[in-house]
Amino acid sequence: MFGLKTSSTGLIGVDITSATVKLLELVRQGEQFRVESYAVRPLQENAVVERRIRDMDEVVTALTRAVEKARPKSRRAVVALPATAVITKTISLPYSYSDEEIEARIALDSDKHIPFPFNEVTFDFQRLGVNPRYADQQDVLLVACRLQDVQLLTDALTQAGLVPAAVDVETFAMERAYRELLRADGQARQERAQAVVDVGASMTAFHVISGGRIVHSRDSVMGGRQLTDEIRQTYRLTLDEAGLAKKLNNLPDYEARLLHPFREALVQQVMRSLQLYYTTAGSHDIDRIMLAGGSSVITGLQARLAEESGLEVVSANPFMHMRLNARIELEALNRDAPAMLTACGLAMRSMS
């Protein structure tokens, strides 16, 4: 049920983060996608920690509310494990092997590839083609994780009235969404490296995309919840009031007291990530920075990062070239779009 392989029917992408539950349903119309339904619902603090569910009841309640809001046509859903919970490895096996033989060989050699007892893991694989050095060998991508991690996610879906169709890997889902972002940019732009800065609630992820694949990643312990907490403490607001105030930017002296220092710290963190990339792994010159994540839309971040980096900086909107169901509010979708990349990649999984 891990799921590297594709499905012939539509799926709902469900992204469960430390701050929200996001649900997205896509359908294909010819060469285009259409957004059929979507919803975003907040989570209480510490319900999900480092992408792992700690409070199942809270997650199920939020997901149920998202389903009620979106009213999706499908019930088959796919969720994602974080890359930190997954083991990925490319192995070489005889080219003549069938899927059954590959599966049996992986099970037989599991102690070589998976550092957990085999009865505690689930795995899947995908053929990558002929090994470039040996024509009688094929490269196979092996993905494995603890069974209990999969069970937590599928239990959440089931309790919310959804049918678990697959458990994907967050990295793979993000790559699909990135390829959709770049699809309309032309071949020349697609071949250039792009940096993606994903500003979440508690973490900021820095990715470099080249050839439609993530070739470099770095996480920083800094996110939008830090700013929300500072607003809450400074102005003595509830968590919900602080979140709303952050979006509206309507508090006295907020720009100078809190927003400016946070924005500058975030920009400097991104610049350090850029410098580290070029120092350690920078085989591709970065052409552009895309801002993603729910906290990437803070006032002035895009302009300030462009000024500091000297690069073009854009907001990531995977729905820019998609059609919409008539009942979806365009303004609301565009506002949520930078935070919907993983959900979008998951919903695209059956159609990739």
XYZ file of C-alpha atoms in Angstrom:
352
model
C 0.000 0.000 0.000
C 3.055 2.172 -0.147
C 2.614 3.221 -3.676
C 5.216 4.208 -6.186
C 3.090 2.873 -8.999
C 0.227 4.826 -10.500
C -3.502 4.206 -10.351
C -6.018 4.478 -13.183
C -8.639 6.277 -11.088
C -8.703 9.694 -9.461
C -7.399 10.289 -5.962
C -7.761 12.946 -3.277
C -4.483 14.427 -2.069
C -4.408 14.809 1.718
C -1.525 16.752 3.250
C -1.312 16.624 7.064
C 1.162 19.180 8.449
C 1.901 20.563 11.898
C -0.544 23.463 11.395
C -3.231 22.357 8.944
C -4.946 19.561 7.078
C -5.223 20.198 3.339
C -7.467 18.247 0.965
C -7.405 18.571 -2.825
C -9.242 16.717 -5.587
C -8.098 17.022 -9.213
C -9.538 15.603 -12.420
C -7.939 15.590 -15.841
C -9.633 17.280 -18.801
C -7.640 16.573 -21.936
C -4.150 17.933 -21.362
C -5.238 20.068 -18.405
C -6.174 19.495 -14.797
C -9.308 20.829 -13.155
C -9.569 21.581 -9.452
C -12.701 19.705 -8.460
C -12.699 20.431 -4.724
C -10.413 21.533 -1.936
C -10.382 22.565 1.710
C -7.923 23.674 4.377
C -8.601 23.247 8.084
C -6.387 24.267 11.050
C -4.940 21.890 13.613
C -4.357 22.522 17.291
C -0.736 22.981 18.309
C 1.211 19.713 18.825
C -1.466 17.567 17.170
C 1.187 16.790 14.543
C 4.868 17.073 15.423
C 7.539 16.759 12.730
C 4.912 15.364 10.344
C 3.948 12.585 12.794
C 0.463 12.383 14.268
C 0.417 12.813 18.052
C -3.302 13.556 18.586
C -5.354 11.285 16.336
C -8.718 12.671 17.482
C -7.729 16.229 16.562
C -6.421 15.183 13.152
C -9.534 13.119 12.365
C -11.801 15.999 13.425
C -9.964 18.470 11.199
C -9.887 16.046 8.277
C -13.603 15.279 8.652
C -14.348 19.011 8.557
C -12.196 19.361 5.443
C -14.148 16.551 3.743
C -17.455 18.186 4.718
C -16.264 21.532 3.349
C -14.835 20.183 0.082
C -17.570 17.623 -0.664
C -15.285 15.632 -2.985
C -16.753 13.271 -5.569
C -14.144 10.628 -4.839
C -13.416 8.966 -1.514
C -10.106 7.346 -2.505
C -7.296 9.275 -0.850
C -3.505 9.301 -0.815
C -1.330 10.744 1.945
C 2.406 11.302 2.234
C 5.125 10.238 4.620
C 7.923 12.750 5.276
C 11.241 11.958 3.644
C 12.772 11.560 7.116
C 10.512 8.550 7.785
C 11.421 6.776 4.547
C 14.425 4.846 3.287
C 15.105 5.218 -0.420
C 17.806 3.292 -2.216
C 18.644 2.423 -5.808
C 19.657 -1.201 -6.255
C 20.707 -3.231 -9.302
C 19.040 -6.532 -10.170
C 19.028 -8.791 -13.248
C 17.114 -7.190 -16.112
C 15.149 -10.413 -16.663
C 13.495 -10.249 -13.234
C 9.712 -9.953 -13.106
C 7.955 -7.831 -10.462
C 7.385 -10.926 -8.352
C 11.055 -11.874 -8.545
C 12.126 -8.334 -7.643
C 9.837 -8.372 -4.616
C 11.134 -11.764 -3.501
C 14.766 -10.690 -3.907
C 14.218 -7.505 -1.879
C 12.618 -9.569 0.898
C 15.495 -12.048 0.834
C 18.133 -9.290 0.999
C 16.184 -6.979 3.301
C 18.918 -6.921 5.961
C 21.265 -5.338 3.381
C 18.905 -2.506 2.525
C 16.530 -1.871 5.450
C 17.793 -1.217 9.015
C 14.598 -2.490 10.681
C 13.185 -5.981 11.285
C 11.509 -7.030 8.050
C 8.204 -7.850 9.759
C 7.982 -4.208 10.913
C 8.322 -2.599 7.486
C 6.418 -2.126 4.264
C 8.112 -1.444 0.963
C 7.518 -0.735 -2.688
C 9.744 -0.393 -5.730
C 9.877 1.113 -9.192
C 11.912 0.054 -12.202
C 14.250 2.834 -13.389
C 15.504 1.182 -16.555
C 18.697 -0.477 -17.745
C 21.764 0.067 -15.606
C 24.037 2.495 -17.507
C 27.110 0.281 -17.003
C 25.714 -3.251 -17.292
C 23.149 -4.052 -19.991
C 22.006 -7.237 -18.253
C 21.124 -5.313 -15.063
C 18.295 -2.934 -14.238
C 18.187 -0.169 -11.629
C 15.323 -0.410 -9.161
C 14.242 2.315 -6.752
C 13.433 0.761 -3.371
C 11.341 2.710 -0.850
C 10.670 1.346 2.636
C 9.316 2.604 5.948
C 8.001 1.354 9.258
C 4.564 -0.216 9.011
C 3.362 1.709 12.061
C 3.971 5.039 10.289
C 1.776 3.944 7.394
C -0.880 2.635 9.769
C -1.226 5.976 11.558
C -1.921 7.815 8.317
C -4.319 5.252 6.903
C -6.210 5.108 10.209
C -6.717 8.875 10.054
C -8.145 8.621 6.545
C -10.453 5.746 7.425
C -11.826 7.440 10.529
C -12.588 10.553 8.458
C -14.652 8.518 5.991
C -12.025 8.264 3.245
C -10.644 5.136 1.603
C -6.830 4.809 1.758
C -5.618 4.168 -1.782
C -1.887 4.667 -1.270
C 0.765 6.161 0.975
C 3.246 8.183 -1.036
C 6.459 9.992 -0.145
C 6.327 13.748 0.335
C 9.382 14.303 -1.855
C 7.829 12.465 -4.811
C 4.583 14.430 -4.441
C 6.435 17.737 -4.340
C 8.392 16.852 -7.472
C 5.131 16.225 -9.364
C 3.792 19.595 -8.282
C 7.045 21.325 -9.252
C 6.931 19.768 -12.706
C 3.388 21.121 -13.098
C 4.611 24.566 -12.024
C 7.349 24.499 -14.651
C 5.322 22.853 -17.422
C 4.099 26.127 -18.930
C 7.486 27.877 -18.673
C 8.985 26.404 -21.818
C 11.780 23.882 -22.229
C 14.591 26.384 -21.646
C 13.276 27.422 -18.242
C 12.512 23.825 -17.250
C 16.125 22.830 -17.822
C 17.425 25.489 -15.426
C 17.745 24.887 -11.696
C 15.084 26.442 -9.474
C 15.235 27.012 -5.725
C 12.057 26.434 -3.741
C 11.735 27.995 -0.295
C 8.886 26.281 1.560
C 8.029 28.293 4.683
C 5.897 26.096 6.895
C 4.591 26.511 10.427
C 7.676 25.223 12.233
C 10.236 24.507 9.494
C 11.564 26.201 6.383
C 12.684 23.798 3.671
C 15.110 24.841 0.938
C 15.053 22.658 -2.186
C 16.898 22.875 -5.487
C 15.014 21.412 -8.461
C 16.817 20.381 -11.635
C 15.334 18.325 -14.447
C 12.117 17.985 -12.469
C 13.910 16.315 -9.529
C 14.940 17.545 -6.105
C 18.745 17.434 -6.170
C 19.437 19.242 -2.893
C 17.455 19.857 0.310
C 18.068 21.603 3.602
C 15.679 22.198 6.514
C 15.845 25.067 9.010
C 14.045 25.254 12.340
C 12.179 28.460 11.545
C 8.581 28.931 10.489
C 5.481 31.059 10.567
C 4.270 29.784 13.933
C 7.237 31.553 15.515
C 5.857 34.876 14.279
C 2.328 33.941 15.329
C 3.527 33.122 18.849
C 5.360 36.446 19.070
C 2.195 38.262 17.990
C 0.160 36.346 20.559
C 2.526 37.166 23.400
C 3.187 40.788 22.426
C -0.438 41.768 21.855
C -2.014 39.259 24.293
C -4.184 37.570 21.684
C -5.486 34.039 21.274
C -3.776 31.775 18.762
C -6.623 32.239 16.250
C -6.609 36.027 16.718
C -2.850 36.152 16.273
C -3.065 34.108 13.063
C -5.691 36.423 11.633
C -3.748 39.527 12.650
C -0.648 38.163 10.892
C -2.616 37.892 7.652
C -4.304 41.299 7.978
C -1.161 43.158 9.120
C -3.367 45.539 11.161
C -1.706 45.694 14.580
C -0.078 48.873 15.952
C 3.684 48.990 15.319
C 3.503 45.398 14.026
C 5.710 46.062 10.990
C 8.596 47.512 12.974
C 8.297 45.442 16.165
C 7.737 41.936 14.806
C 7.321 41.579 11.044
C 10.513 43.326 9.956
C 12.831 41.337 12.305
C 11.176 38.033 11.390
C 11.291 38.768 7.660
C 14.956 39.768 7.830
C 15.856 36.620 9.781
C 14.025 34.492 7.205
C 15.766 36.208 4.286
C 19.163 35.686 5.895
C 18.324 32.032 6.507
C 17.525 31.586 2.812
C 20.753 33.343 1.830
C 22.721 30.968 4.075
C 20.988 28.017 2.425
C 21.903 29.380 -1.010
C 25.514 29.865 0.037
C 25.709 26.370 1.535
C 24.265 24.871 -1.652
C 26.875 26.556 -3.830
C 29.645 25.583 -1.403
C 28.774 21.906 -1.020
C 26.622 20.762 -3.928
C 26.181 23.634 -6.323
C 26.573 21.916 -9.659
C 23.643 23.916 -11.094
C 23.298 27.698 -11.222
C 19.975 28.696 -9.673
C 17.778 30.605 -12.101
C 14.843 31.586 -9.895
C 13.415 31.275 -6.389
C 9.853 30.061 -5.831
C 8.173 30.796 -2.507
C 5.878 28.095 -1.127
C 4.253 27.244 2.185
C 1.531 28.928 4.166
C 3.877 31.486 5.737
C 5.603 32.491 2.492
C 3.000 35.182 1.825
C 4.042 37.495 4.676
C 4.163 41.117 3.606
C 7.345 42.155 1.802
C 9.115 38.782 1.808
C 9.067 38.314 -1.963
C 10.480 41.790 -2.703
C 13.068 41.634 0.080
C 14.355 38.223 -0.992
C 14.618 39.359 -4.612
C 16.605 42.408 -3.481
C 18.996 40.392 -1.339
C 19.532 37.485 -3.760
C 19.477 39.357 -7.064
C 17.256 36.597 -8.458
C 13.703 36.540 -9.736
C 11.388 35.526 -6.876
C 7.854 34.290 -7.559
C 5.040 32.806 -5.506
C 4.405 29.134 -6.262
C 0.899 28.596 -7.620
C 0.374 25.096 -9.044
C -3.188 26.025 -10.086
C -2.212 28.886 -12.389
C -2.892 26.904 -15.564
C -5.682 24.702 -14.205
C -9.418 24.987 -14.673
C -11.676 25.314 -11.644
C -14.978 23.824 -10.644
C -17.528 26.658 -10.654
C -18.121 26.392 -6.902
C -14.468 27.105 -5.992
C -13.576 30.661 -4.973
C -10.616 31.783 -7.084
C -9.420 34.350 -4.550
C -9.405 31.839 -1.705
C -7.633 29.201 -3.819
C -4.934 31.653 -4.909
C -4.412 32.654 -1.290
C -3.936 29.030 -0.243
C -2.026 27.948 -3.371
C 1.570 28.319 -2.066
C 0.743 25.900 0.761
C -0.921 23.320 -1.498
C 2.081 21.915 -3.385
C 2.241 18.573 -1.582
C -1.535 18.068 -1.703
C -1.438 18.916 -5.419
C 1.354 16.420 -6.097
C -0.558 13.731 -4.234
C -3.766 14.424 -6.152
C -1.813 14.242 -9.426
C -0.347 10.864 -8.528
C -2.956 8.754 -10.307
C -2.588 10.854 -13.439
C 1.196 11.145 -13.659
